[in-house]
DNA sequence: CCCTGATTCGC
DNA sequence: GCGAATCAGG
């Protein structure tokens, strides 16, 4: 593969969007992230290190950092979450060490949709309750394509993190969470009708 | 361990 | 110019 105009354009665009080199490499195909990074540097797109270049008297430092790429929580290229999960509102393992907490409602951040009483198998729920105690409690930034992206807690408070346990290959969640996230479509309604 | 970008250097 | 190997960091 070579750096055709088109490919370079894609590279520039994605890089500007804040996409990582590996993501760009994946998108382009036929190149590694190293190739992408190398190209980025050759194009002079890398982050201008302070006090460096000659003809780089950049008097407009503000404009560049205005755009913050919007992070995608469960950006699984293939298997996408069938529905926004909302584990157990009940579960709140860590809340005590914050007496001074109440103005925890940021801006009008609506709480995630609550699937209400879903007809999830009791075993699955129990399983989830168990593993959530062992959750790695990862932050958004720590999630990868192979960590469970199941949210736990209230996003509006400090009691929020992601499961982070090893995700099922090709799935965005760990085994336990896959169990409650992917329902066979109405696990079973009234027998016969 | 997973990931990130940065740099080097033989090609 | 290219990019694998390597480095440095989170």
Tab-separated table of C-alpha atoms (C1' of nucleotides) in Angstrom:
chain	number	residue	atom	x	y	z
A	1	UNK	CA	0.000	0.000	0.000
A	2	UNK	CA	1.185	3.484	-0.700
A	3	UNK	CA	0.192	6.894	0.486
A	4	UNK	CA	-2.167	7.986	-2.193
A	5	UNK	CA	-3.769	11.358	-2.033
A	6	UNK	CA	-6.933	9.841	-0.784
A	7	UNK	CA	-5.307	7.863	1.948
A	8	UNK	CA	-3.311	10.848	3.095
A	9	UNK	CA	-6.485	12.819	3.181
A	10	UNK	CA	-8.173	10.264	5.358
A	11	UNK	CA	-5.144	10.230	7.561
A	12	UNK	CA	-5.182	13.977	7.980
A	13	UNK	CA	-8.851	14.053	8.661
A	14	UNK	CA	-8.825	11.319	11.250
A	15	UNK	CA	-5.731	12.664	12.893
A	16	UNK	CA	-7.368	16.053	13.133
A	17	UNK	CA	-10.370	14.406	14.676
A	18	UNK	CA	-8.195	13.069	17.379
A	19	UNK	CA	-8.340	9.465	16.268
A	20	UNK	CA	-5.464	7.354	17.421
A	21	UNK	CA	-2.818	6.153	15.033
A	22	UNK	CA	-3.939	2.584	15.435
A	23	UNK	CA	-7.496	3.470	14.645
A	24	UNK	CA	-6.411	5.299	11.563
A	25	UNK	CA	-4.254	2.397	10.519
A	26	UNK	CA	-7.189	0.077	10.945
A	27	UNK	CA	-9.394	2.293	8.877
A	28	UNK	CA	-6.897	2.642	6.093
A	29	UNK	CA	-5.879	-0.942	6.115
A	30	UNK	CA	-2.600	-2.252	4.800
A	31	UNK	CA	-0.619	-0.142	7.193
A	32	UNK	CA	0.397	-0.359	10.794
A	33	UNK	CA	0.011	2.326	13.350
A	34	UNK	CA	3.741	2.904	13.069
A	35	UNK	CA	3.337	3.678	9.426
A	36	UNK	CA	0.613	6.122	10.271
A	37	UNK	CA	2.649	7.809	12.944
A	38	UNK	CA	5.633	7.970	10.682
A	39	UNK	CA	3.555	9.580	7.983
A	40	UNK	CA	1.998	11.977	10.429
A	41	UNK	CA	5.413	13.188	11.390
A	42	UNK	CA	6.608	13.467	7.844
A	43	UNK	CA	3.580	15.542	7.101
A	44	UNK	CA	4.408	17.715	10.040
A	45	UNK	CA	1.129	16.993	11.699
A	46	UNK	CA	2.541	15.917	14.996
A	47	UNK	CA	1.949	18.019	18.023
A	48	UNK	CA	4.068	21.060	17.771
A	49	UNK	CA	6.431	20.819	20.645
A	50	UNK	CA	6.815	24.136	22.430
A	51	UNK	CA	9.906	26.092	21.595
A	52	UNK	CA	10.964	24.160	18.593
A	53	UNK	CA	10.564	24.820	14.958
A	54	UNK	CA	11.828	27.907	13.261
A	55	UNK	CA	9.097	28.970	10.976
A	56	UNK	CA	6.623	27.753	13.455
A	57	UNK	CA	5.742	30.962	15.098
A	58	UNK	CA	2.253	29.890	15.846
A	59	UNK	CA	0.467	32.868	17.320
A	60	UNK	CA	-2.844	31.092	17.487
A	61	UNK	CA	-2.507	28.329	20.035
A	62	UNK	CA	-6.089	28.642	21.209
A	63	UNK	CA	-7.838	27.661	18.055
A	64	UNK	CA	-6.165	24.313	17.804
A	65	UNK	CA	-7.302	22.863	21.050
A	66	UNK	CA	-10.904	23.869	20.801
A	67	UNK	CA	-12.203	20.605	19.499
A	68	UNK	CA	-12.330	17.711	21.866
A	69	UNK	CA	-13.145	14.428	20.168
A	70	UNK	CA	-16.228	12.874	21.569
A	71	UNK	CA	-15.332	9.627	23.246
A	72	UNK	CA	-17.386	6.633	22.415
A	73	UNK	CA	-18.151	4.469	25.417
A	74	UNK	CA	-18.845	1.170	23.770
A	75	UNK	CA	-17.403	1.605	20.360
A	76	UNK	CA	-17.400	-1.963	19.302
A	77	UNK	CA	-16.993	-2.035	15.532
A	78	UNK	CA	-18.871	-5.242	15.227
A	79	UNK	CA	-21.177	-6.325	17.970
A	80	UNK	CA	-22.885	-3.254	19.231
A	81	UNK	CA	-24.788	-3.109	22.433
A	82	UNK	CA	-28.340	-4.025	21.636
A	83	UNK	CA	-29.612	-1.755	24.292
A	84	UNK	CA	-28.326	0.684	26.816
A	85	UNK	CA	-27.973	-1.448	29.879
A	86	UNK	CA	-28.697	-0.265	33.334
A	87	UNK	CA	-27.586	-2.941	35.737
A	88	UNK	CA	-28.953	-2.700	39.182
A	89	UNK	CA	-29.805	0.655	40.602
A	90	UNK	CA	-29.624	-1.033	43.929
A	91	UNK	CA	-25.991	-1.868	43.704
A	92	UNK	CA	-23.967	0.809	45.370
A	93	UNK	CA	-20.931	-0.827	46.930
A	94	UNK	CA	-19.017	2.332	47.559
A	95	UNK	CA	-20.877	5.332	48.781
A	96	UNK	CA	-20.024	5.835	52.445
A	97	UNK	CA	-16.791	7.809	52.169
A	98	UNK	CA	-18.555	10.867	50.860
A	99	UNK	CA	-20.669	12.648	53.437
A	100	UNK	CA	-20.280	15.992	51.696
A	101	UNK	CA	-21.927	14.746	48.611
A	102	UNK	CA	-25.132	16.026	47.266
A	103	UNK	CA	-24.627	18.630	44.602
A	104	UNK	CA	-23.722	15.721	42.433
A	105	UNK	CA	-26.099	16.597	39.675
A	106	UNK	CA	-23.889	18.232	37.046
A	107	UNK	CA	-25.755	19.867	34.258
A	108	UNK	CA	-29.033	18.493	33.132
A	109	UNK	CA	-27.412	15.204	32.442
A	110	UNK	CA	-30.298	12.833	32.039
A	111	UNK	CA	-29.833	9.555	33.738
A	112	UNK	CA	-29.370	6.595	31.490
A	113	UNK	CA	-32.533	4.866	30.484
A	114	UNK	CA	-33.716	2.405	32.995
A	115	UNK	CA	-34.962	-0.738	31.360
A	116	UNK	CA	-37.061	-1.112	34.413
A	117	UNK	CA	-37.830	-4.586	35.528
A	118	UNK	CA	-36.502	-6.530	32.673
A	119	UNK	CA	-37.303	-10.150	32.415
A	120	UNK	CA	-33.770	-11.228	32.892
A	121	UNK	CA	-33.092	-14.618	34.262
A	122	UNK	CA	-32.482	-14.516	38.003
A	123	UNK	CA	-29.344	-16.541	37.558
A	124	UNK	CA	-27.933	-13.963	35.193
A	125	UNK	CA	-28.703	-11.160	37.580
A	126	UNK	CA	-27.164	-13.007	40.472
A	127	UNK	CA	-24.128	-13.633	38.366
A	128	UNK	CA	-23.861	-9.982	37.551
A	129	UNK	CA	-24.223	-9.030	41.174
A	130	UNK	CA	-21.300	-11.262	41.936
A	131	UNK	CA	-18.898	-10.143	39.287
A	132	UNK	CA	-19.634	-6.517	39.807
A	133	UNK	CA	-18.003	-6.838	43.150
A	134	UNK	CA	-14.918	-7.954	41.337
A	135	UNK	CA	-15.157	-5.319	38.659
A	136	UNK	CA	-11.947	-3.561	37.873
A	137	UNK	CA	-13.718	-0.250	38.108
A	138	UNK	CA	-12.134	1.210	35.060
A	139	UNK	CA	-12.621	4.731	33.914
A	140	UNK	CA	-13.800	5.579	30.470
A	141	UNK	CA	-10.296	6.156	29.258
A	142	UNK	CA	-9.118	2.803	30.449
A	143	UNK	CA	-11.561	0.826	28.405
A	144	UNK	CA	-10.292	-1.105	25.455
A	145	UNK	CA	-11.854	-3.405	22.963
A	146	UNK	CA	-11.320	-6.307	25.255
A	147	UNK	CA	-12.533	-4.914	28.509
A	148	UNK	CA	-16.110	-5.149	29.631
A	149	UNK	CA	-17.831	-1.840	28.990
A	150	UNK	CA	-20.746	-2.430	31.275
A	151	UNK	CA	-21.441	0.724	33.261
A	152	UNK	CA	-21.881	0.419	36.976
A	153	UNK	CA	-23.201	3.066	39.251
A	154	UNK	CA	-24.560	6.508	38.611
A	155	UNK	CA	-22.791	8.518	35.923
A	156	UNK	CA	-23.766	11.679	37.753
A	157	UNK	CA	-21.817	10.700	40.812
A	158	UNK	CA	-18.411	9.430	41.742
A	159	UNK	CA	-19.910	6.026	42.121
A	160	UNK	CA	-19.479	5.313	38.506
A	161	UNK	CA	-17.135	3.063	36.663
A	162	UNK	CA	-17.021	0.348	34.091
A	163	UNK	CA	-16.835	-3.322	34.808
A	164	UNK	CA	-13.547	-3.726	33.001
A	165	UNK	CA	-13.317	-7.467	33.345
A	166	UNK	CA	-12.097	-9.416	30.331
A	167	UNK	CA	-14.718	-9.043	27.633
A	168	UNK	CA	-15.918	-11.901	25.539
A	169	UNK	CA	-14.067	-11.990	22.244
A	170	UNK	CA	-16.026	-9.906	19.803
A	171	UNK	CA	-18.379	-8.643	22.445
A	172	UNK	CA	-18.341	-5.453	24.430
A	173	UNK	CA	-19.037	-7.141	27.723
A	174	UNK	CA	-17.680	-9.818	29.972
A	175	UNK	CA	-19.430	-13.126	30.110
A	176	UNK	CA	-21.735	-12.190	32.950
A	177	UNK	CA	-22.782	-8.923	31.402
A	178	UNK	CA	-23.229	-10.443	28.014
A	179	UNK	CA	-25.737	-12.604	29.767
A	180	UNK	CA	-27.925	-9.709	30.703
A	181	UNK	CA	-27.146	-7.475	27.763
A	182	UNK	CA	-28.014	-9.849	25.011
A	183	UNK	CA	-31.395	-11.282	25.662
A	184	UNK	CA	-32.779	-13.863	23.275
A	185	UNK	CA	-35.656	-11.472	22.735
A	186	UNK	CA	-38.274	-11.988	25.301
A	187	UNK	CA	-36.616	-14.661	27.322
A	188	UNK	CA	-39.911	-16.298	27.632
A	189	UNK	CA	-43.330	-14.949	27.928
A	190	UNK	CA	-46.356	-16.803	28.995
A	191	UNK	CA	-46.157	-20.251	27.759
A	192	UNK	CA	-48.354	-20.926	24.801
A	193	UNK	CA	-50.922	-18.503	23.719
B	1	DC	C1'	-1.331	-6.161	30.429
B	2	DC	C1'	-3.447	-3.069	27.426
B	3	DC	C1'	-2.705	1.123	25.064
B	4	DT	C1'	-0.684	5.906	23.299
B	5	DG	C1'	2.624	8.828	20.277
B	6	DA	C1'	7.871	9.750	19.247
B	7	DT	C1'	12.138	8.557	17.381
B	8	DT	C1'	15.557	6.069	15.011
B	9	DC	C1'	17.572	4.163	11.087
B	10	DG	C1'	18.087	0.591	7.362
B	11	DC	C1'	15.900	0.241	3.319
C	1	DG	C1'	9.782	8.598	1.660
C	2	DC	C1'	8.744	4.595	4.166
C	3	DG	C1'	7.783	1.903	8.344
C	4	DA	C1'	9.521	-1.852	11.814
C	5	DA	C1'	11.807	-1.641	15.840
C	6	DT	C1'	12.390	0.688	19.596
C	7	DC	C1'	11.681	4.100	23.086
C	8	DA	C1'	8.966	6.554	26.577
C	9	DG	C1'	4.974	7.106	28.820
C	10	DG	C1'	-0.209	6.152	30.853
